[in-house]
Short mmCIF file of C-alpha atoms and ligand atoms in Angstrom, two decimals:
data_model
loop_
_atom_site.label_atom_id
_atom_site.label_comp_id
_atom_site.label_asym_id
_atom_site.label_seq_id
_atom_site.Cartn_x
_atom_site.Cartn_y
_atom_site.Cartn_z
CA MET A 13 11.48 14.06 -57.48
CA ALA A 14 14.58 14.44 -59.69
CA ALA A 15 17.05 17.17 -58.73
CA LEU A 16 16.37 20.49 -60.44
CA PRO A 17 19.13 22.91 -61.41
CA LEU A 18 19.65 25.51 -58.69
CA SER A 19 18.18 28.27 -60.87
CA LYS A 20 14.94 26.30 -61.02
CA VAL A 21 14.79 25.51 -57.30
CA LEU A 22 15.23 29.08 -56.15
CA PRO A 23 12.39 31.64 -56.47
CA GLY A 24 11.16 32.85 -59.80
CA GLU A 25 11.40 29.47 -61.48
CA PHE A 26 10.00 27.28 -58.75
CA PRO A 27 6.43 26.18 -59.68
CA THR A 28 3.75 28.07 -57.77
CA GLY A 29 0.64 26.12 -58.79
CA PRO A 30 -0.93 23.30 -56.77
CA LEU A 31 1.55 20.57 -55.92
CA ARG A 32 0.63 16.92 -55.99
CA LEU A 33 3.71 14.75 -55.89
CA ARG A 34 2.51 11.70 -53.99
CA ARG A 35 3.52 8.35 -55.39
CA PRO A 36 0.35 6.85 -56.80
CA GLY A 37 -1.16 4.09 -54.70
CA VAL A 38 0.86 4.78 -51.52
CA ARG A 39 -1.46 5.42 -48.62
CA THR A 40 -1.06 5.82 -44.88
CA VAL A 41 -3.00 3.46 -42.63
CA PRO A 42 -3.60 3.61 -38.87
CA VAL A 43 -1.90 0.68 -37.14
CA GLU A 44 -2.11 1.48 -33.44
CA GLN A 45 -4.22 3.71 -31.26
CA ILE A 46 -2.54 4.56 -27.99
CA GLY A 47 -5.17 5.60 -25.51
CA SER A 48 -4.79 7.35 -22.25
CA PRO A 49 -7.41 6.19 -19.75
CA THR A 50 -6.75 9.38 -17.75
CA ARG A 51 -6.03 12.16 -20.31
CA PRO A 52 -8.00 11.65 -23.52
CA PHE A 53 -8.18 14.31 -26.26
CA PRO A 54 -11.62 13.08 -27.24
CA ASP A 55 -12.27 14.75 -30.57
CA CYS A 56 -9.08 14.85 -32.63
CA PRO A 57 -6.33 12.44 -31.72
CA CYS A 58 -2.75 13.46 -32.24
CA ARG A 59 -0.96 11.63 -35.07
CA LEU A 60 2.44 10.01 -35.33
CA VAL A 61 3.05 9.13 -38.97
CA HIS A 62 5.74 6.75 -40.20
CA GLY A 63 6.32 7.69 -43.83
CA ASP A 64 7.59 10.29 -46.25
CA ASN A 65 6.44 13.71 -45.11
CA LEU A 66 5.50 14.74 -48.65
CA GLU A 67 2.81 12.08 -48.70
CA ALA A 68 1.86 12.76 -45.09
CA MET A 69 1.35 16.45 -45.84
CA GLU A 70 -0.66 15.75 -48.99
CA ASN A 71 -2.84 13.39 -46.92
CA LEU A 72 -3.36 16.14 -44.35
CA LEU A 73 -4.37 18.60 -47.08
CA ASP A 74 -6.83 15.98 -48.39
CA ASP A 75 -8.15 15.52 -44.84
CA GLY A 76 -9.02 19.23 -44.58
CA TYR A 77 -6.01 20.55 -42.66
CA THR A 78 -5.36 23.39 -45.17
CA GLY A 79 -4.67 26.53 -43.10
CA LYS A 80 -5.31 24.64 -39.84
CA ILE A 81 -1.85 24.13 -38.34
CA ASN A 82 -0.97 26.85 -35.86
CA LEU A 83 2.72 26.11 -35.49
CA ILE A 84 5.10 24.14 -37.67
CA TYR A 85 8.65 23.47 -36.51
CA VAL A 86 10.97 21.49 -38.76
CA ASP A 87 14.55 20.39 -38.27
CA PRO A 88 15.30 18.75 -41.63
CA PRO A 89 18.60 17.14 -42.61
CA PHE A 90 21.25 19.88 -43.01
CA ASP A 91 23.05 18.49 -46.09
CA SER A 92 25.86 17.52 -43.71
CA GLN A 93 27.11 14.63 -45.91
CA SER A 94 26.89 12.28 -42.91
CA ASP A 95 24.76 9.34 -41.90
CA TYR A 96 23.20 9.33 -38.44
CA ARG A 97 22.65 6.41 -36.12
CA HIS A 98 20.46 5.43 -33.25
CA ARG A 99 22.22 3.58 -30.44
CA VAL A 100 20.73 1.67 -27.54
CA VAL A 101 22.97 0.40 -24.73
CA LEU A 102 21.72 -3.04 -23.74
CA ASP A 103 23.20 -3.77 -20.35
CA GLY A 104 23.39 -0.89 -17.90
CA THR A 105 25.88 -2.62 -15.64
CA LYS A 106 28.52 -2.43 -18.33
CA ILE A 107 28.40 1.04 -19.78
CA THR A 108 31.90 1.07 -21.19
CA ARG A 109 33.15 1.66 -24.67
CA GLU A 110 32.49 -1.99 -25.45
CA ALA A 111 29.03 -2.16 -23.92
CA PRO A 112 26.72 -4.15 -26.20
CA LEU A 113 24.94 -1.70 -28.40
CA VAL A 114 22.07 -1.97 -30.79
CA ASP A 115 23.25 0.41 -33.46
CA ARG A 116 20.88 1.13 -36.37
CA LEU A 117 21.09 3.62 -39.18
CA ALA A 118 18.55 6.33 -38.31
CA TYR A 119 18.78 8.39 -41.51
CA ARG A 120 21.09 9.48 -44.28
CA ASP A 121 22.02 13.07 -44.97
CA THR A 122 24.14 12.43 -48.03
CA TRP A 123 22.93 13.88 -51.33
CA GLU A 124 24.46 12.43 -54.46
CA GLY A 125 23.13 15.26 -56.59
CA GLY A 126 24.67 17.84 -54.21
CA ILE A 127 22.91 21.02 -53.19
CA GLU A 128 20.42 20.81 -56.08
CA SER A 129 19.06 17.48 -54.95
CA TYR A 130 18.95 18.66 -51.33
CA LEU A 131 16.98 21.80 -52.22
CA SER A 132 14.77 19.83 -54.63
CA MET A 133 13.81 17.62 -51.68
CA LEU A 134 13.10 20.56 -49.40
CA ALA A 135 11.36 22.99 -51.78
CA PRO A 136 8.06 21.13 -52.38
CA ARG A 137 7.85 20.18 -48.71
CA LEU A 138 8.20 23.80 -47.59
CA ARG A 139 5.49 24.72 -50.10
CA LEU A 140 3.09 22.19 -48.57
CA MET A 141 3.92 23.47 -45.07
CA ALA A 142 2.93 26.97 -46.18
CA ASP A 143 -0.41 25.53 -47.40
CA LEU A 144 -1.02 23.86 -44.04
CA LEU A 145 -0.14 26.92 -41.98
CA ALA A 146 -2.94 28.89 -40.28
CA GLU A 147 -3.39 32.60 -41.12
CA ASP A 148 -1.88 33.56 -37.75
CA GLY A 149 0.47 30.57 -37.68
CA ASN A 150 4.25 30.39 -37.34
CA LEU A 151 6.67 28.28 -39.36
CA PHE A 152 10.10 27.63 -37.80
CA ILE A 153 12.84 26.07 -39.96
CA HIS A 154 15.93 24.88 -38.10
CA LEU A 155 19.20 24.72 -40.09
CA ASP A 156 22.91 25.23 -39.69
CA HIS A 157 25.62 27.23 -41.48
CA ARG A 158 25.65 24.87 -44.48
CA ARG A 159 22.32 25.57 -46.18
CA VAL A 160 20.44 28.17 -44.17
CA HIS A 161 21.15 30.97 -46.68
CA TYR A 162 19.81 28.96 -49.61
CA VAL A 163 16.71 27.98 -47.65
CA LYS A 164 16.13 31.63 -46.70
CA VAL A 165 16.09 32.54 -50.39
CA LEU A 166 13.83 29.57 -51.12
CA MET A 167 11.39 30.58 -48.37
CA ASP A 168 11.38 34.19 -49.54
CA GLY A 169 9.95 32.79 -52.77
CA ILE A 170 7.35 30.64 -51.01
CA LEU A 171 6.13 33.22 -48.45
CA PRO A 172 7.36 36.47 -50.05
CA ASP A 173 6.31 38.79 -47.20
CA GLY A 174 6.51 36.22 -44.47
CA PHE A 175 9.98 36.52 -42.98
CA LEU A 176 9.91 37.44 -39.28
CA ASN A 177 13.06 36.35 -37.48
CA GLU A 178 16.44 34.77 -37.86
CA ILE A 179 16.93 33.18 -34.44
CA ILE A 180 20.44 32.16 -33.46
CA TRP A 181 20.39 29.17 -31.14
CA TYR A 182 23.73 29.49 -29.39
CA PHE A 183 25.13 26.47 -27.53
CA ASN A 184 28.59 26.60 -26.11
CA SER A 185 29.57 23.04 -26.96
CA GLY A 186 30.54 20.90 -29.90
CA PRO A 187 33.62 19.65 -31.66
CA ARG A 188 36.78 21.75 -31.37
CA GLU A 189 37.71 22.55 -34.94
CA ARG A 190 41.23 23.81 -35.66
CA ASN A 191 40.99 25.67 -38.93
CA VAL A 192 37.66 27.46 -38.45
CA PHE A 193 36.18 29.35 -35.52
CA GLY A 194 34.14 26.95 -33.39
CA ARG A 195 30.68 26.44 -34.83
CA ARG A 196 28.49 26.99 -31.84
CA HIS A 197 25.12 27.96 -33.26
CA HIS A 198 22.26 26.86 -35.46
CA THR A 199 19.89 29.23 -37.21
CA ILE A 200 16.12 29.00 -36.92
CA LEU A 201 14.16 30.95 -39.52
CA ARG A 202 10.72 32.15 -38.45
CA TYR A 203 8.13 32.78 -41.16
CA ALA A 204 4.40 33.47 -41.23
CA LYS A 205 1.73 33.67 -43.88
CA ASN A 206 0.68 37.01 -42.55
CA PRO A 207 3.47 38.60 -40.47
CA ASP A 208 1.14 41.20 -38.92
CA ALA A 209 -1.12 38.47 -37.58
CA ALA A 210 1.53 35.91 -36.56
CA PHE A 211 0.81 34.77 -33.03
CA LEU A 212 3.39 35.52 -30.33
CA ASP A 213 2.23 35.53 -26.73
CA SER A 214 4.44 38.21 -25.24
CA GLU A 215 2.88 37.58 -21.81
CA SER A 216 4.01 33.96 -21.75
CA PRO A 217 6.87 33.11 -19.39
CA TYR A 218 8.38 31.23 -22.37
CA ALA A 219 8.70 34.56 -24.23
CA ARG A 220 10.59 36.39 -21.50
CA THR A 221 13.93 36.33 -19.80
CA PRO A 222 14.59 37.88 -16.37
CA TYR A 223 16.26 41.30 -16.25
CA SER A 224 19.90 41.29 -15.26
CA PRO A 225 20.15 41.08 -11.46
CA ASN A 226 22.70 43.93 -11.67
CA ILE A 227 20.23 46.55 -12.85
CA ASN A 228 18.61 48.79 -10.33
CA ILE A 229 14.89 49.34 -10.95
CA PRO A 230 13.75 52.49 -9.14
CA ALA A 231 10.29 52.09 -7.58
CA CYS A 232 8.90 55.03 -9.58
CA LYS A 233 9.84 53.28 -12.86
CA ALA A 234 8.83 49.74 -11.83
CA HIS A 235 5.67 49.91 -13.96
CA TYR A 236 7.87 50.07 -17.09
CA TYR A 237 9.31 46.67 -16.25
CA HIS A 238 7.44 43.43 -16.89
CA PRO A 239 7.35 41.12 -13.85
CA LEU A 240 8.55 38.19 -16.01
CA GLY A 241 11.48 40.11 -17.48
CA LYS A 242 12.23 41.33 -20.99
CA ILE A 243 11.06 39.68 -24.20
CA HIS A 244 13.71 37.41 -25.72
CA GLY A 245 16.08 38.78 -28.30
CA ASP A 246 16.92 36.70 -31.35
CA VAL A 247 20.00 35.04 -29.83
CA TRP A 248 18.91 32.18 -27.60
CA GLU A 249 21.48 30.56 -25.36
CA ILE A 250 20.15 27.10 -24.53
CA PRO A 251 22.54 24.22 -23.74
CA HIS A 252 22.76 21.40 -26.26
CA ILE A 253 22.16 17.90 -24.89
CA ALA A 254 25.54 16.70 -23.62
CA GLN A 255 26.98 13.43 -24.95
CA ASN A 256 26.83 11.86 -21.49
CA ASP A 257 23.49 13.43 -20.48
CA ARG A 258 21.27 11.09 -18.48
CA THR A 259 18.13 13.18 -18.28
CA GLU A 260 17.11 13.66 -21.91
CA ARG A 261 19.42 11.95 -24.40
CA GLU A 262 17.74 9.12 -26.28
CA GLY A 263 20.65 7.83 -28.36
CA PHE A 264 19.32 9.67 -31.44
CA ALA A 265 22.24 11.54 -32.96
CA THR A 266 20.52 14.81 -33.91
CA GLN A 267 18.12 15.12 -30.99
CA LYS A 268 17.35 18.72 -29.98
CA PRO A 269 16.77 19.92 -26.39
CA LEU A 270 13.23 20.02 -25.01
CA GLN A 271 13.90 23.50 -23.63
CA LEU A 272 14.31 24.85 -27.17
CA LEU A 273 11.04 23.34 -28.38
CA GLU A 274 9.15 24.34 -25.25
CA ARG A 275 10.23 27.94 -25.79
CA ILE A 276 9.07 27.94 -29.42
CA ILE A 277 5.77 26.21 -28.67
CA GLY A 278 5.17 28.12 -25.43
CA CYS A 279 5.65 31.54 -27.13
CA CYS A 280 3.98 30.94 -30.48
CA SER A 281 0.93 28.74 -29.83
CA ARG A 282 -1.94 28.42 -27.37
CA PRO A 283 -3.06 25.36 -25.39
CA GLY A 284 -5.14 23.10 -27.67
CA ASP A 285 -3.51 24.48 -30.87
CA TRP A 286 -2.18 22.16 -33.59
CA VAL A 287 1.61 21.87 -33.64
CA ALA A 288 3.32 19.86 -36.41
CA ASP A 289 6.83 18.58 -37.01
CA PHE A 290 7.33 16.87 -40.39
CA PHE A 291 10.92 15.79 -39.65
CA CYS A 292 10.32 14.74 -36.05
CA GLY A 293 13.40 12.53 -35.42
CA SER A 294 13.38 11.43 -31.79
CA GLY A 295 10.09 13.24 -31.14
CA THR A 296 11.22 16.32 -29.22
CA THR A 297 8.39 18.41 -30.70
CA PRO A 298 5.48 16.09 -29.83
CA VAL A 299 6.89 15.54 -26.33
CA ALA A 300 7.16 19.33 -25.81
CA ALA A 301 3.66 19.78 -27.28
CA GLU A 302 2.27 17.16 -24.87
CA ASN A 303 4.00 18.89 -21.94
CA LEU A 304 2.28 22.15 -22.92
CA ASP A 305 -1.18 20.67 -23.73
CA ARG A 306 -1.02 21.28 -27.48
CA ARG A 307 -2.31 18.83 -30.09
CA TRP A 308 0.35 17.59 -32.46
CA ILE A 309 1.18 15.81 -35.71
CA ALA A 310 4.66 14.28 -36.06
CA VAL A 311 6.07 12.59 -39.15
CA ASP A 312 9.30 10.76 -39.90
CA GLN A 313 10.29 8.23 -42.53
CA SER A 314 12.86 6.47 -40.35
CA ALA A 315 11.79 3.40 -38.35
CA PRO A 316 14.23 4.09 -35.46
CA ALA A 317 12.97 7.70 -35.26
CA ILE A 318 9.34 6.56 -35.01
CA GLN A 319 10.27 3.90 -32.47
CA VAL A 320 12.05 6.42 -30.21
CA THR A 321 9.25 8.98 -30.57
CA ARG A 322 6.57 6.42 -29.74
CA ARG A 323 8.46 5.20 -26.69
CA ARG A 324 9.22 8.72 -25.46
CA LEU A 325 5.52 9.51 -25.74
CA LEU A 326 4.54 6.33 -23.90
CA HIS A 327 6.84 7.46 -21.14
CA SER A 328 5.27 10.94 -20.88
CA GLU A 329 1.73 11.18 -19.63
CA VAL A 330 0.23 11.38 -23.11
CA HIS A 331 -3.28 12.34 -24.20
CA GLY A 332 -3.38 9.42 -26.58
CA PHE A 333 -2.46 9.29 -30.27
CA VAL A 334 -2.72 7.28 -33.44
CA LEU A 335 0.33 5.67 -35.05
CA GLU A 336 -0.09 5.67 -38.83
CA ARG A 337 2.18 3.98 -41.29
CA SER A 338 2.71 4.39 -44.98
CA GLU A 339 1.71 1.08 -46.62
CA ASP A 340 5.22 0.64 -48.01
CA ARG A 341 6.69 0.71 -44.49
CA ILE A 342 4.59 -2.02 -42.85
CA PRO A 343 7.22 -4.23 -41.18
CA GLU A 344 7.71 -7.83 -42.18
CA GLU A 345 6.43 -10.58 -39.94
CA SER A 346 8.31 -10.51 -36.65
CA PRO A 347 11.06 -13.11 -36.19
CA ALA A 348 10.28 -13.21 -32.45
CA THR A 349 8.04 -15.38 -30.29
CA ALA A 350 6.49 -14.20 -27.06
CA THR A 351 4.98 -16.19 -24.20
CA VAL A 352 2.38 -14.22 -22.27
CA GLU A 353 0.10 -15.06 -19.36
CA ALA A 354 -3.05 -13.14 -18.35
CA ILE A 355 -4.68 -13.98 -15.03
CA ARG A 356 -7.92 -12.71 -13.52
CA TYR A 357 -7.95 -13.07 -9.76
CA GLY A 358 -11.34 -14.13 -8.41
CA GLN A 359 -14.27 -11.81 -9.06
CA THR A 360 -12.29 -8.57 -8.68
CA GLY A 361 -12.33 -7.75 -12.38
CA LEU A 362 -8.60 -7.00 -12.13
CA VAL A 363 -6.23 -8.74 -14.52
CA THR A 364 -2.46 -9.17 -14.31
CA VAL A 365 -0.53 -9.65 -17.54
CA CYS A 366 2.99 -11.13 -17.45
CA LEU A 367 5.57 -11.60 -20.16
CA ARG A 368 7.04 -15.04 -19.47
CA ASP A 369 9.46 -15.24 -22.38
CA TYR A 370 10.58 -13.41 -25.51
CA ARG A 371 12.87 -15.03 -28.04
CA LEU A 372 14.40 -13.83 -31.26
CA ALA A 373 15.14 -16.35 -33.99
CA GLU A 374 18.42 -14.53 -34.58
CA ILE A 375 20.23 -11.52 -33.16
CA PRO A 376 20.42 -9.06 -36.05
CA LEU A 377 23.92 -7.74 -35.31
CA LYS A 378 26.68 -7.99 -37.88
CA ASN A 379 29.56 -7.97 -35.41
CA SER A 380 29.96 -11.52 -34.04
CA VAL A 381 31.52 -10.40 -30.72
CA GLN A 382 28.60 -8.06 -30.10
CA GLU A 383 26.21 -10.80 -31.15
CA GLU A 384 27.69 -13.27 -28.67
CA ARG A 385 27.63 -10.76 -25.82
CA THR A 386 24.10 -9.71 -26.66
CA ARG A 387 22.98 -13.34 -26.73
CA ASN A 388 24.44 -13.82 -23.22
CA ILE A 389 22.71 -10.72 -21.91
CA LEU A 390 19.37 -11.78 -23.35
CA GLN A 391 19.78 -15.27 -21.95
CA ALA A 392 20.28 -13.77 -18.48
CA ASP A 393 17.17 -11.59 -18.89
CA PHE A 394 15.08 -11.43 -22.07
CA ALA A 395 13.62 -8.08 -20.91
CA TYR A 396 16.82 -6.32 -22.08
CA ALA A 397 15.54 -6.94 -25.60
CA LEU A 398 12.28 -5.06 -25.00
CA ASP A 399 11.73 -1.48 -25.99
CA SER A 400 8.09 -1.35 -24.88
CA TRP A 401 5.05 -3.54 -24.55
CA CYS A 402 1.37 -2.70 -24.38
CA VAL A 403 -1.76 -4.49 -23.28
CA GLY A 404 -4.96 -3.86 -25.24
CA TYR A 405 -7.04 -5.39 -27.98
CA GLU A 406 -7.48 -5.29 -31.74
CA SER A 407 -10.44 -3.23 -32.97
CA GLU A 408 -12.78 -4.50 -35.71
CA GLU A 409 -10.81 -2.40 -38.22
CA GLY A 410 -7.63 -4.29 -37.24
CA ILE A 411 -6.08 -1.35 -35.34
CA PHE A 412 -4.34 -2.36 -32.12
CA GLN A 413 -5.72 -0.42 -29.13
CA SER A 414 -2.89 -0.01 -26.63
CA ARG A 415 -4.12 0.97 -23.19
CA PHE A 416 -1.59 -0.10 -20.54
CA TYR A 417 2.13 0.05 -21.20
CA ARG A 418 5.63 -0.53 -19.94
CA SER A 419 8.72 0.83 -21.69
CA ARG A 420 12.43 1.39 -21.40
CA ASN A 421 13.36 4.72 -19.97
CA GLY A 422 15.78 5.59 -22.81
CA LYS A 423 17.96 8.42 -21.54
CA ARG A 424 21.02 6.14 -21.41
CA ASP A 425 19.29 4.12 -18.70
CA SER A 426 19.26 0.51 -19.78
CA THR A 427 17.29 -0.95 -16.88
CA PRO A 428 15.26 -3.78 -18.42
CA VAL A 429 11.57 -3.21 -18.95
CA GLU A 430 9.21 -4.50 -16.23
CA LYS A 431 7.63 -7.80 -17.25
CA GLU A 432 4.34 -7.48 -15.43
CA ILE A 433 1.36 -5.11 -15.50
CA ARG A 434 -0.90 -5.59 -12.49
CA GLU A 435 -4.48 -4.72 -11.65
CA ILE A 436 -5.72 -3.89 -15.12
CA PRO A 437 -9.44 -3.19 -14.73
CA LEU A 438 -11.24 -5.33 -17.36
CA SER A 439 -14.92 -6.22 -17.25
CA PRO A 440 -15.59 -9.93 -16.60
CA GLU A 441 -17.02 -10.47 -20.13
CA ILE A 442 -13.59 -9.83 -21.66
CA GLU A 443 -12.01 -13.24 -22.13
CA ARG A 444 -8.82 -12.41 -24.05
CA VAL A 445 -6.22 -9.64 -24.13
CA GLY A 446 -3.87 -8.55 -26.88
CA VAL A 447 -0.22 -7.75 -26.24
CA ARG A 448 1.95 -5.75 -28.62
CA ILE A 449 5.70 -5.87 -28.11
CA VAL A 450 8.33 -3.68 -29.76
CA ASP A 451 11.94 -4.77 -29.24
CA VAL A 452 15.16 -2.77 -29.38
CA PHE A 453 15.89 -4.10 -32.89
CA GLY A 454 12.59 -2.68 -34.15
CA ASN A 455 10.63 -5.95 -34.42
CA GLU A 456 6.93 -5.70 -33.64
CA THR A 457 5.08 -8.74 -32.33
CA THR A 458 1.39 -8.98 -31.47
CA VAL A 459 -0.17 -11.90 -29.61
CA SER A 460 -3.62 -12.58 -28.24
CA VAL A 461 -3.97 -14.70 -25.08
CA PRO A 462 -6.93 -16.05 -23.09
CA ILE A 463 -7.47 -14.72 -19.57
CA THR A 464 -7.32 -17.57 -17.07
CA LEU A 465 -9.10 -17.47 -13.72
CA SER A 466 -7.26 -17.87 -10.45
CA GLU A 467 -8.01 -17.61 -6.75
CA PRO A 468 -6.91 -14.26 -5.29
CA PRO A 469 -3.38 -14.54 -3.89
CA ARG A 470 -3.35 -15.17 -0.11
CA VAL A 471 -1.99 -12.26 1.89
C1 SAM B 507 17.68 16.41 -37.86
S1 SAM B 507 16.62 15.04 -37.67
C2 SAM B 507 15.36 15.68 -36.62
C3 SAM B 507 15.75 15.66 -35.17
C4 SAM B 507 14.65 16.09 -34.24
N1 SAM B 507 14.42 17.51 -34.30
C5 SAM B 507 14.92 15.66 -32.82
O1 SAM B 507 14.89 16.49 -31.89
O2 SAM B 507 15.17 14.47 -32.62
C6 SAM B 507 15.87 14.95 -39.25
C7 SAM B 507 14.86 13.85 -39.40
O3 SAM B 507 14.20 14.01 -40.65
C8 SAM B 507 13.83 12.73 -41.12
N2 SAM B 507 13.53 12.82 -42.57
C9 SAM B 507 14.38 13.11 -43.56
N3 SAM B 507 13.72 13.13 -44.76
C10 SAM B 507 12.42 12.87 -44.48
C11 SAM B 507 11.24 12.74 -45.28
N4 SAM B 507 11.28 12.93 -46.61
N5 SAM B 507 10.08 12.44 -44.67
C12 SAM B 507 10.03 12.25 -43.32
N6 SAM B 507 11.11 12.35 -42.52
C13 SAM B 507 12.29 12.67 -43.09
C14 SAM B 507 15.02 11.85 -40.78
O4 SAM B 507 14.64 10.49 -40.74
C15 SAM B 507 15.43 12.42 -39.41
O5 SAM B 507 14.87 11.66 -38.37
#
């Protein structure tokens, strides 16, 4: 959509009728179904969508999700005039400044048309979010000092009576500026369609903070005090993910802490509710939703973002989800070749699948020193190139069914991915398995191999 003058983006002038802005002919198709043999959500699978969120939201409205999403959290670009990268360290034994890195552009936050083009991007998307929101639902919009005030005015036009909170997320870290006071907070706007009905579970431990240990609660007044503490105020002190963090950081520049998302989801939705994030980045929202047994929809247009989200989800104990892709983002044929072996031992019905080799026609790094070092690392162990791999099969509709997986840990841990999956229970009639490999450069390779029979190994 072309940038509108500011006066037309802000309320009053902004169109209020039905919005349909999808590019004609662009559709989203399911490409992979990741199943959990142990934790299925049988009826409605969660959805990870690789594509523009405008189209994804219009598809959801077409699919009957109008008024069905209980909680929407979005952390859109902030109009920061920067580009953000995703970095993967390849060889854990050499984490130094020169360690070989796969460094891909994750997304741009530079707006040639200035604030007008930024708000013109956001305005129709916020409108569609309001359409998707349930009557008692909550919409959280995460921004920083740059554009939050404009977006507040924009939202006051979209949900005129819906403003509920301006939450200050305070984190005592960040760059040390010299000419301004240190910027140590982001602002999260909370809106609802119907503020009187907006769901907030004040009994949830996520909604409460312990009383100060210094206060003295006399026994006769104890009944005034909630056992879980007082309900949160609107300033939330939650640490940002440190640069050298090894527990959560995924190499995605604008990743937000799980604790923040778990608080939002834990307070403002119930188990089984639909939670959506239409700018999901590294997937913090769907991971938090999985941890709290909510169903989720996550969308991003960036390939590295979808790759990180998918791998993070594979690493959690997920309920299973569908990966959908906008037709204009289907990757080109993979430049990699994989050698795979699948062996069934005797009559046990158990199959072991091994990756024997994985080769890239070329290393897609521009820096020749990095390329050389990466080539050496991959020659020593090709598994450094792997992001994840799954064993499954292709359904009649051509959708890969991933059932058993191995993946990198992320979190600055560059231990290579395991090359073997043992004891996969497959009925004896199954004669072939499919293997889908995603590498750290983003290539996706699918192969199908016959299962060969072997005597059980001697103990
Ligand atoms: C600030 S990041 C989100 C970070 C995320 N909250 C996390 O914890 O990792 C913003 C994301 O919005 C995505 N994005 C920007 N414009 C988009 C669009 N039109 N459709 C879908 N995703 C978009 C970018 O690719 C980027 O990953």
